[in-house]
Short mmCIF file of C-alpha atoms in Angstrom, two decimals:
data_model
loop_
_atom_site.label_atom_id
_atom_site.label_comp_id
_atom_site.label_asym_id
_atom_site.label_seq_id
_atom_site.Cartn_x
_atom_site.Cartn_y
_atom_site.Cartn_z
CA UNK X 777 23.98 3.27 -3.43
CA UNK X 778 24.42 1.30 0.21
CA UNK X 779 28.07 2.62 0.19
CA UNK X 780 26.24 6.31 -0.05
CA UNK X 781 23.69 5.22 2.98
CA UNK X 782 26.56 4.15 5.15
CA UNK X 783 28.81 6.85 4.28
CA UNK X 784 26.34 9.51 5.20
CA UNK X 785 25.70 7.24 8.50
CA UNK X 786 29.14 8.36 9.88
CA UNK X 787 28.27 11.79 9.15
CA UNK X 788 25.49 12.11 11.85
CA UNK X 789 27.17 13.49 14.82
CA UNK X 790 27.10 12.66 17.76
CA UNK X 791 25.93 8.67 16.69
CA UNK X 792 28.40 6.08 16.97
CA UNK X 793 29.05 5.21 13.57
CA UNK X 794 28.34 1.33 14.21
CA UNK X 795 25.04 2.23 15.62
CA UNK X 796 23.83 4.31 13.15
CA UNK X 797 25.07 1.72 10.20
CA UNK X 798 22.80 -1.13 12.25
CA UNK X 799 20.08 1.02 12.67
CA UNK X 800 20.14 1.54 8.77
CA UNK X 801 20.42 -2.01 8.05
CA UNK X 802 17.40 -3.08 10.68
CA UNK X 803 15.80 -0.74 8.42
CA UNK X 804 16.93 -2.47 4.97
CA UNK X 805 17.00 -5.80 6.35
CA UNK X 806 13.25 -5.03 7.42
CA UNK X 807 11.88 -3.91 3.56
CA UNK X 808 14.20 -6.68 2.12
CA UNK X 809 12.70 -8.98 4.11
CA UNK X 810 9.15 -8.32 3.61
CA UNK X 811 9.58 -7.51 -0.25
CA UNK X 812 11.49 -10.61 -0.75
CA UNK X 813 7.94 -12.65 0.45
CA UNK X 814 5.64 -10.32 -1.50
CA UNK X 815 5.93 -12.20 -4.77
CA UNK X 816 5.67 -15.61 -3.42
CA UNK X 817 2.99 -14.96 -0.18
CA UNK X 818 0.12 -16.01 -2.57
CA UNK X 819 1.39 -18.99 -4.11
CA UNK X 820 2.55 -20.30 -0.72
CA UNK X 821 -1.18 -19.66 0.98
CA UNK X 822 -2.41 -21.37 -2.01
CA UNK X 823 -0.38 -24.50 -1.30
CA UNK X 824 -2.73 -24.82 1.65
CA UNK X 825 -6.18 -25.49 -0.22
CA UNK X 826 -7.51 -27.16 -3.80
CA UNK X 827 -9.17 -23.90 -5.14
CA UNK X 828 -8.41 -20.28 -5.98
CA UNK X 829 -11.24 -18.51 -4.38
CA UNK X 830 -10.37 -19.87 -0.52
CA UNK X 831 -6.80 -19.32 -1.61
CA UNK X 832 -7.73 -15.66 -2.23
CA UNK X 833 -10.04 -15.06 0.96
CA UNK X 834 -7.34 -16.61 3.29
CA UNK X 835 -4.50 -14.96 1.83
CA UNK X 836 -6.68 -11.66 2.35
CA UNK X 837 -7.27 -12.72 6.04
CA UNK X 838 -3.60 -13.04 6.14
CA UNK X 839 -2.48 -9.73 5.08
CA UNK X 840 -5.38 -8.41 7.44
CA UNK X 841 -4.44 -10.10 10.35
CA UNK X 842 -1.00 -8.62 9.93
CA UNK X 843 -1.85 -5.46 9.40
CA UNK X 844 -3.58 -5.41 12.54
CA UNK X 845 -1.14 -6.85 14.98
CA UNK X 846 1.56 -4.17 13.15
CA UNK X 847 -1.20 -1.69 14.51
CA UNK X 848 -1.68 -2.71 17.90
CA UNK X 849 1.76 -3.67 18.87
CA UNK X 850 3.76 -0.40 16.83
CA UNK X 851 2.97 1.78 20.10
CA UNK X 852 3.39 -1.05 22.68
CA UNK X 853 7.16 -1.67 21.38
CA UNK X 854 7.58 2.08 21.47
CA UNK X 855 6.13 3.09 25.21
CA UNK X 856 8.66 -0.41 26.08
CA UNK X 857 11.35 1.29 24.38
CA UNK X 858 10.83 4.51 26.35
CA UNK X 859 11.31 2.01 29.34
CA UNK X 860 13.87 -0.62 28.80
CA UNK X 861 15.39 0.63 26.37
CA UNK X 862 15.93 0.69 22.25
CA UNK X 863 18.56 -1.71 21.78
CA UNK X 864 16.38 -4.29 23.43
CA UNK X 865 13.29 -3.64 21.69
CA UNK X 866 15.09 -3.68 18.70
CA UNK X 867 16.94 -7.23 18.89
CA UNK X 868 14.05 -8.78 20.84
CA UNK X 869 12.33 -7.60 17.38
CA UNK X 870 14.92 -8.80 14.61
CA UNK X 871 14.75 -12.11 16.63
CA UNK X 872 10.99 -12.41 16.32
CA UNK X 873 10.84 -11.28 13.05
CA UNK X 874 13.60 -14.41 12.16
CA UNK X 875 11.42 -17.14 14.16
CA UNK X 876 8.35 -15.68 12.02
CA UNK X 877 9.48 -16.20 8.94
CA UNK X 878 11.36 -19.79 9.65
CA UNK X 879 7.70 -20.27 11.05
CA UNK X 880 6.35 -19.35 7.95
CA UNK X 881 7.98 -21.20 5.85
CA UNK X 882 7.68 -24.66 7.75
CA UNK X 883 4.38 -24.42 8.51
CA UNK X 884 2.40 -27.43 8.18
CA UNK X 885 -0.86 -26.28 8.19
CA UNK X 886 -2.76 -22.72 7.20
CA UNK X 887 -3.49 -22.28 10.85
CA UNK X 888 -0.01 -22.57 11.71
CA UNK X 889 0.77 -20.10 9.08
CA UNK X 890 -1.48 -17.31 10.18
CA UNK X 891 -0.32 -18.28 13.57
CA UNK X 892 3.17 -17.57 12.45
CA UNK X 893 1.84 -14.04 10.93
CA UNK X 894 0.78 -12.88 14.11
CA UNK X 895 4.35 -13.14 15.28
CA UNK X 896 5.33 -11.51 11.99
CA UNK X 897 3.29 -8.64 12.80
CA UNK X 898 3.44 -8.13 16.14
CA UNK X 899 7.36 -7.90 15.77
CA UNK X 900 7.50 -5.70 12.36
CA UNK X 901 6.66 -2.64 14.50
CA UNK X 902 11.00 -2.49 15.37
CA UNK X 903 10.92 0.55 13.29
CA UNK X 904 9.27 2.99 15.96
CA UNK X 905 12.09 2.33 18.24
CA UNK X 906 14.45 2.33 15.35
CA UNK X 907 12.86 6.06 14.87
CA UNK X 908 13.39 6.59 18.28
CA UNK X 909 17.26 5.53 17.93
CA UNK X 910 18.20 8.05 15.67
CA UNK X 911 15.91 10.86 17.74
CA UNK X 912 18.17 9.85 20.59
CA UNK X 913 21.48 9.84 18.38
CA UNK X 914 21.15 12.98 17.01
CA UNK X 915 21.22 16.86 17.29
CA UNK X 916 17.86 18.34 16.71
CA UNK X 917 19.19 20.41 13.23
CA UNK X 918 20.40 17.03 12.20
CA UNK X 919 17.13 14.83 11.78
CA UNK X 920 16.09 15.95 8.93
CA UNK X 921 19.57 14.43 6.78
CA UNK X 922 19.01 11.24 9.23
CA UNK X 923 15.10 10.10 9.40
CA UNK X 924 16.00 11.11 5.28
CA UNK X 925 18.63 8.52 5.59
CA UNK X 926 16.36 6.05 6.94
CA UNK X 927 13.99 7.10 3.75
CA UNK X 928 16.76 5.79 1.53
CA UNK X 929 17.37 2.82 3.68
CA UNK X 930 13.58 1.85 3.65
CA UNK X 931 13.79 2.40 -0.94
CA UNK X 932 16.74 0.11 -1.15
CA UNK X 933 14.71 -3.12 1.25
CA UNK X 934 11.63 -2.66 -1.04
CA UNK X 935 13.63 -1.91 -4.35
CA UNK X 936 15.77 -5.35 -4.20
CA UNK X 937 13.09 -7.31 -2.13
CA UNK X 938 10.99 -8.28 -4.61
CA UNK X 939 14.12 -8.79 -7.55
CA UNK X 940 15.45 -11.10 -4.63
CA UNK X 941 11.88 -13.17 -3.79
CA UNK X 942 10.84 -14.06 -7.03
CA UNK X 943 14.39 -15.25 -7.90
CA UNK X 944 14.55 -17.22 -5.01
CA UNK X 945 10.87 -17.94 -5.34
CA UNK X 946 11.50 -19.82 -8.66
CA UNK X 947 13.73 -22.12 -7.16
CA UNK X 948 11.37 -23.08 -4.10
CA UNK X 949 8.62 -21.02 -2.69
CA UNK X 950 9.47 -21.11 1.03
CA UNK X 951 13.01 -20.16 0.06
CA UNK X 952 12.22 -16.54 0.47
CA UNK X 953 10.92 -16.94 3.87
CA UNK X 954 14.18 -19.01 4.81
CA UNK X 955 16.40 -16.80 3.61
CA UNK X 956 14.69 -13.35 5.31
CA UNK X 957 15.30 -15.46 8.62
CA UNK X 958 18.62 -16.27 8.08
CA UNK X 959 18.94 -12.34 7.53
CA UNK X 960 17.27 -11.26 10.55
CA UNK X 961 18.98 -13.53 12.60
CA UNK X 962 22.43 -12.09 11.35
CA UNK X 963 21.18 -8.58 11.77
CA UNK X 964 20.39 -9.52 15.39
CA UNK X 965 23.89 -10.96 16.39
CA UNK X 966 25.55 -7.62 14.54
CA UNK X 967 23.65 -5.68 16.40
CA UNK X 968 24.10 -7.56 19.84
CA UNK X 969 27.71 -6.78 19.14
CA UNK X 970 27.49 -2.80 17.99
CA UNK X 971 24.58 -1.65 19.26
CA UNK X 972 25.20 0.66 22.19
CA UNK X 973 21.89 1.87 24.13
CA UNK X 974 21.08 5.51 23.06
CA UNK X 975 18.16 6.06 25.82
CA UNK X 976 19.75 7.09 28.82
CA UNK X 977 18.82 6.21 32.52
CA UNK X 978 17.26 9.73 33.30
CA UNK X 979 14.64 10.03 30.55
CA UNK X 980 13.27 6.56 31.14
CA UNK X 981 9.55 6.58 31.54
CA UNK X 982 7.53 3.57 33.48
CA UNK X 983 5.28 1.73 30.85
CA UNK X 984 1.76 2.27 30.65
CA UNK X 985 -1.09 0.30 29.10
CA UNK X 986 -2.95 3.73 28.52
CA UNK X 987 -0.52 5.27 26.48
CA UNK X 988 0.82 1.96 24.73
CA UNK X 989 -2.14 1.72 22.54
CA UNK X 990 -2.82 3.87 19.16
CA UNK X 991 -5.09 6.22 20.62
CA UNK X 992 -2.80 6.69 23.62
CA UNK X 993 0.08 6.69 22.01
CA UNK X 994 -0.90 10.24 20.40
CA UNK X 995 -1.60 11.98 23.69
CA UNK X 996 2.18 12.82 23.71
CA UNK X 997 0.80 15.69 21.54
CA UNK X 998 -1.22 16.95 24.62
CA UNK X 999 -0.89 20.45 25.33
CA UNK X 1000 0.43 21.54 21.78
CA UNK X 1001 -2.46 21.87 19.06
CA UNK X 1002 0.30 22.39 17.08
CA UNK X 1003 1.64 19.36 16.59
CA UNK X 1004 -2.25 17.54 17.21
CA UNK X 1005 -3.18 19.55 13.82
CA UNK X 1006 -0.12 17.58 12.37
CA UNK X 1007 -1.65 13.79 12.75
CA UNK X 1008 -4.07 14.39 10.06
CA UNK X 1009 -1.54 15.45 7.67
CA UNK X 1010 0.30 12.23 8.78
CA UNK X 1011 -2.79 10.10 8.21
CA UNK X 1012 -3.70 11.58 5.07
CA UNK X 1013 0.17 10.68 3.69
CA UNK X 1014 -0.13 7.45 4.52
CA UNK X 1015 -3.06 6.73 2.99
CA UNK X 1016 -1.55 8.27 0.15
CA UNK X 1017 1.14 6.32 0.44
CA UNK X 1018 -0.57 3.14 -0.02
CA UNK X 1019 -2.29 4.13 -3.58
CA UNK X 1020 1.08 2.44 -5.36
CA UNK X 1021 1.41 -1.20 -3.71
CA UNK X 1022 -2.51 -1.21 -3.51
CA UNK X 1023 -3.44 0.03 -7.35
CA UNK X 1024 -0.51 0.22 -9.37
CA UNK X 1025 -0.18 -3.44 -11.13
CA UNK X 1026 -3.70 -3.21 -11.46
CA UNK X 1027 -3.95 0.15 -13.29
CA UNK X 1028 -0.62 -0.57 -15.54
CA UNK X 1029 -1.66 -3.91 -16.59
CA UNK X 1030 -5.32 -2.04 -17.58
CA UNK X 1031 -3.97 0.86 -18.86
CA UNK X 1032 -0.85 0.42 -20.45
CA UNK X 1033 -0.59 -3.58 -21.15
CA UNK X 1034 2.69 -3.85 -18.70
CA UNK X 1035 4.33 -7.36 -18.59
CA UNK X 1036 5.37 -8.48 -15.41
CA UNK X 1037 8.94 -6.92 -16.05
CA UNK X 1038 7.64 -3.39 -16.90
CA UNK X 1039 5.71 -3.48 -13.91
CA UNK X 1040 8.71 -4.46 -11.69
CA UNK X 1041 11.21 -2.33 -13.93
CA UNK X 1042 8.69 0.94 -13.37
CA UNK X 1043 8.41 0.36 -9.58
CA UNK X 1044 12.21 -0.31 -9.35
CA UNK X 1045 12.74 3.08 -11.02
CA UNK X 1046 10.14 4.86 -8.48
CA UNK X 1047 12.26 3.47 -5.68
CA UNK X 1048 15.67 4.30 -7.04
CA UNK X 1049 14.63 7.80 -7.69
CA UNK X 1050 13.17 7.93 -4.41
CA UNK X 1051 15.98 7.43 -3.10
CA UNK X 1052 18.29 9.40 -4.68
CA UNK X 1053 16.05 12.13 -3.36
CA UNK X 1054 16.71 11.05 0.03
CA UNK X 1055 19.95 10.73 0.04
CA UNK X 1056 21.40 13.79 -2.19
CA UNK X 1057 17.99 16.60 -2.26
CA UNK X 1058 16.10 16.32 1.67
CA UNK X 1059 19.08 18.02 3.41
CA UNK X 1060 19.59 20.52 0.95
CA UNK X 1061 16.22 21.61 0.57
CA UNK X 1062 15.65 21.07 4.36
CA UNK X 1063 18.51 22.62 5.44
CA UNK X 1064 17.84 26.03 3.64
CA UNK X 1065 14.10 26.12 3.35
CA UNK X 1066 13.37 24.75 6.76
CA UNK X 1067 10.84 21.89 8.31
CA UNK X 1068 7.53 23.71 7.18
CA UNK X 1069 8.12 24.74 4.33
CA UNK X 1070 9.86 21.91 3.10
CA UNK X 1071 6.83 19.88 4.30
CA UNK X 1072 4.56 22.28 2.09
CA UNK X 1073 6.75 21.66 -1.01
CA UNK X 1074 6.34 17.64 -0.91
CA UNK X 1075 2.76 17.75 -0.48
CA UNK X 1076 2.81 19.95 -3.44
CA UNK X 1077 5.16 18.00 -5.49
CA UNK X 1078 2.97 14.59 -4.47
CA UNK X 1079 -0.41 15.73 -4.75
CA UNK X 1080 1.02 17.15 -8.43
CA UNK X 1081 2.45 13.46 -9.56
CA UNK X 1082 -0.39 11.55 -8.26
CA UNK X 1083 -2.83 13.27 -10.35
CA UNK X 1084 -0.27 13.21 -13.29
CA UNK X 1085 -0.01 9.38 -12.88
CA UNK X 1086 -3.74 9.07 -13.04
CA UNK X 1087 -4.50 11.34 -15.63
CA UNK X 1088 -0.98 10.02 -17.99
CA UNK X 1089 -2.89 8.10 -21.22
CA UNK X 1090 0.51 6.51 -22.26
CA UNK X 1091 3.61 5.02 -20.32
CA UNK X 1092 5.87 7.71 -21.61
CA UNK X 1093 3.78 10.43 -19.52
CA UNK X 1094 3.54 7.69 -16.70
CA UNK X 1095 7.77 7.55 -16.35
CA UNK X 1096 7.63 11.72 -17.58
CA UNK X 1097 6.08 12.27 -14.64
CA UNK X 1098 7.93 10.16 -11.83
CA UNK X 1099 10.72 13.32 -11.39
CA UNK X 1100 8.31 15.18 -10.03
CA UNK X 1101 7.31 12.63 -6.90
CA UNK X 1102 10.88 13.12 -6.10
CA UNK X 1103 10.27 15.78 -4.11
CA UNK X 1104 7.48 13.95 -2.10
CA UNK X 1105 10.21 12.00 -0.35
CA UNK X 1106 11.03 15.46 1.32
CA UNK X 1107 7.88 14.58 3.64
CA UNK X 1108 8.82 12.15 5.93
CA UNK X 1109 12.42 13.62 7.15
CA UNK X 1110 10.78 17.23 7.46
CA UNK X 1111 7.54 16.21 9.45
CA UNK X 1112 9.54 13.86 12.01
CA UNK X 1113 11.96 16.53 12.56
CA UNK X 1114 9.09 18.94 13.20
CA UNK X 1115 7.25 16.13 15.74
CA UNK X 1116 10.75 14.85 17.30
CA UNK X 1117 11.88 18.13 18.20
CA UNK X 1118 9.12 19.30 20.09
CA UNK X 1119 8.46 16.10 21.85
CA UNK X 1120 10.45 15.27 25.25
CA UNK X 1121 13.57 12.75 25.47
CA UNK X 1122 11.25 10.36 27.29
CA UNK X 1123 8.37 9.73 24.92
CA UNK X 1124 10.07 9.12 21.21
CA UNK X 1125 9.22 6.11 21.61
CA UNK X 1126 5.94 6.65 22.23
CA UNK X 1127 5.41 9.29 19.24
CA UNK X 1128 7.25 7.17 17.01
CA UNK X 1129 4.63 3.55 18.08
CA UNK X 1130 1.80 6.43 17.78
CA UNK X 1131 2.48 7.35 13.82
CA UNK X 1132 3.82 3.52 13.13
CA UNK X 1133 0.23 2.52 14.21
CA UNK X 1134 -1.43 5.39 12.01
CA UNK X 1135 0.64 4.29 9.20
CA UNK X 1136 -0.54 0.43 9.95
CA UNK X 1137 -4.31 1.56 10.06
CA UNK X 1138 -4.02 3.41 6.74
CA UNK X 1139 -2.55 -0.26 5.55
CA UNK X 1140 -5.48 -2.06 6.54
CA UNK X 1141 -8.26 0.26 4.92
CA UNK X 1142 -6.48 1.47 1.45
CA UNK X 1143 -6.39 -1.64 -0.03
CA UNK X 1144 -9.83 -2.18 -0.51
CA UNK X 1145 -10.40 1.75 -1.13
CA UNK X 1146 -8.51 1.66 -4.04
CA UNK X 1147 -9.02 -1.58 -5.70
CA UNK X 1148 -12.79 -0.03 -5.26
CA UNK X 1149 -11.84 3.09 -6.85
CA UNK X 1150 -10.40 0.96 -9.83
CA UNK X 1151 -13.14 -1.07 -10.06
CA UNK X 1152 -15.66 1.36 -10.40
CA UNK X 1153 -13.28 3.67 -12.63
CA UNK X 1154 -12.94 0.71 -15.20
CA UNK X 1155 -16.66 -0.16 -14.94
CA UNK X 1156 -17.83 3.71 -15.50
CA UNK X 1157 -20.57 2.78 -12.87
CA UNK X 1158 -20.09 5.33 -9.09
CA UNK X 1159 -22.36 4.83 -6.63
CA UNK X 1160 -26.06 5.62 -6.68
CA UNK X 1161 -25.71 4.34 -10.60
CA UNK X 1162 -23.36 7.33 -11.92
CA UNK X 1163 -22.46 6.65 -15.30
CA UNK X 1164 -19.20 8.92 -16.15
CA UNK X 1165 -19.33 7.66 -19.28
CA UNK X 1166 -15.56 7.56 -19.64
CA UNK X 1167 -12.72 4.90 -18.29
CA UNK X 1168 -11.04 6.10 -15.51
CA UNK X 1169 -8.42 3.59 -14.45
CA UNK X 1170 -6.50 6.36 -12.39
CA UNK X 1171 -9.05 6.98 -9.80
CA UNK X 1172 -6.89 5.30 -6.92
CA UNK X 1173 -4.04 7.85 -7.70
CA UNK X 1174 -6.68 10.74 -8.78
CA UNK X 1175 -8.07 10.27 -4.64
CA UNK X 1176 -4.68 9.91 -3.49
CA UNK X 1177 -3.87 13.39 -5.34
CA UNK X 1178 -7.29 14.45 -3.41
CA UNK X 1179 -6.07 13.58 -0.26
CA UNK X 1180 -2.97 15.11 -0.20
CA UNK X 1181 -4.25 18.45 -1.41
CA UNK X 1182 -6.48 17.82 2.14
CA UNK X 1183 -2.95 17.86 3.72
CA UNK X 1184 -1.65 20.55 2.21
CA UNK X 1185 -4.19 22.94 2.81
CA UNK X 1186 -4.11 21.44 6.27
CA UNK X 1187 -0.32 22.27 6.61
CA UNK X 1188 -1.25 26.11 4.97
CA UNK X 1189 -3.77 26.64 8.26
CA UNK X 1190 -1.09 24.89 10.92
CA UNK X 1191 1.76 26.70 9.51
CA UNK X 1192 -0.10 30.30 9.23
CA UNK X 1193 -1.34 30.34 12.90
CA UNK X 1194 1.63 27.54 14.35
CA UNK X 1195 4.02 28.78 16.67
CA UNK X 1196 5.77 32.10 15.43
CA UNK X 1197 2.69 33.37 13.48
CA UNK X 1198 1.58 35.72 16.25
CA UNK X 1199 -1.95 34.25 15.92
CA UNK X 1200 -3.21 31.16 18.55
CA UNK X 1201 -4.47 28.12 16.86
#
């Protein structure tokens, strides 16, 4: 499946084939990375205290405290990458990403650790300029097949991530962490080698604190409602997004009894047809129904298998249903190419920091929404003392069905009166 990623790499013309292959495995190296901790994160904050419950509120602090430098510092390495450059952004990135996990993983103390997270986070925001890369690289007609590529690239790191971390896990808990260095630190020296600068010297743009910062960081859109009326349909995916790594275990272990295995083997088998889609389906479709419509058809497809994952009473009907999300992954190549295109040469980076950061925020508040929505779905009891009188353990992916159907009817309106509808917005 790699061979496929990096075979289609030396298809996108006019990237340098090298490039494009490191900018792929930044991506890959990235997911591997932080899947390969996933599985042992909580058993290595636990090392730092004698009982569960401060084990479970500073491991929550942790992920939180991520999340958040991801969403402050995604447009700040995008507006420097409209400056200086991708390639450094990039490498300067890999490199802190390396030192964060060796951090990690030697850290004596829990304050050390989170102090070591902060680096973590503040450097996992790489892929905005690695977004950026391949808007420089390629043709406009062409995005779609490549930010698609980068789809597959992202299903492979968080496919074999977690295989790889609890392996390595079982042997010694801070092995992970020492190995996703080693790994970053290899992808940086590749890549000091390979990777030539795609941003050229005439569509350099000074930094600026106003714009490097998540609000700012969207007034790229200024001037075109059209794409403005987009960042809500960005949002609401993401939020979407974040129903599986936020509900799933919870609701298969409830629901359908899953052993540890099943619940890895089932998310392994989301990911591998996920990206399948990517690599042999987005271009297709993309290429003959175009951007918008294309856009129209994953929200349809995804707002379709959420609510059939929530509503399936049996794991056949669960895995029945995971063809149809297949088509979902034809949302992320067909909305960057829609942004990308209509955005100048000097502020990808800036677009691409701007929906990193959206994407971050939506990590920081689903978590808790949908472990809510479980909760109360299990207990029968909704706010205000609503008793539904029936178990409803898909409510996370029921509301993430909800909120894409908000998107699509969003994308119905933008579409109707965009540009080329002969109506203004």
């Amino acid at each position: 499946m790699t061979d496929q990623i990096a075979k289609s790499a030396t298809d996108v013309s006019p990237a340098k084939t090298g490039a494009m292959i490191f900018i792929i495995a930044t991506v890959v190296l990235d997911m591997l990375a932080i899947g390969m901790i996933v599985p042992i994160m909580p058993r290595l904050v636990e090392s730092y205290f004698t009982d569960v419950t401060s084990a479970a509120h500073a491991f929550g602090l942790s992920m939180t405290l991520w999340a958040l430098l991801q969403f402050f510092m995604s447009p700040v390495l995008g507006a420097m990458s409209d400056q200086f450059g991708r390639r450094p952004v990039i490498l300067v990135s890999c490199l802190g990403l390396g030192l964060s996990y060796f951090a990690s993983a030697w850290a004596p103390t829990f304050l050390a650790f989170l102090a070591a997270r902060v680096i973590s986070g503040a450097t996992a925001g790489n892929i905005s300029a690695a977004n950026a890369y391949v808007a420089d690289v390629t043709l406009p007609a062409e995005r779609a097949k490549a930010f698609g590529m980068l789809g597959a690239a992202f299903g492979v790191g968080f496919t074999f991530g977690p295989a790889m971390g609890g392996l390595l896990g079982a042997i010694d808990v801070r092995l992970p962490l020492i190995v996703a260095g080693f790994l970053c630190f290899i992808n940086a020296a590749y890549g000091f080698f390979v990777l030539p600068e795609s941003h050229k010297l005439e569509n350099r743009t000074v930094f600026n604190w106003g714009k490097a910062n998540p609000v700012g960081a969207l007034a790229v859109f200024k001037g075109q409602p059209y794409l403005y009326a987009l960042i809500p349909v960005y949002g609401l995916f993401a939020l979407a997004q974040n129903v599986f790594p936020s509900a799933f275990v919870l609701y298969a272990e409830h629901r359908y009894h899953f052993s540890t295995i099943e619940t890895g083997a089932t998310m392994a088998v989301s990911s591998t047809l996920m990206i399948l889609a990517q690599l042999f389906i987005v271009q297709r479709v993309v290429g003959r129904l175009g951007e918008r419509r294309s856009l129209m058809i994953a929200l349809l497809f995804g707002m379709t298998g959420f609510a059939l994952y929530g509503l399936a009473p049996t794991p056949i009907l669960f895995w029945a249903s995971m063809p149809v999300m297949t088509m979902w992954a034809l949302f992320n190549p067909s909305i960057q190419s829609l942004m990308t295109q209509r955005v100048s040469a000097d502020a990808q980076g800036q677009l691409q920091g701007g929906l990193a950061s959206l994407m971050a925020m939506m990590g920081i508040f689903a978590p808790n929404l949908y472990t809510s929505l479980f909760a109360m779905g299990i207990s029968m009891q909704w706010p205000g003392g609503i008793d539904l009188g029936i178990d409803l353990p898909g409510a996370p992916f029921l509301a993430a069905s909800f909120f894409l159907a908000i998107a699509l009817a969003i994308t119905l309106l933008v579409v109707r009166r965009g540009p080329g509808s002969g109506k203004p917005l």
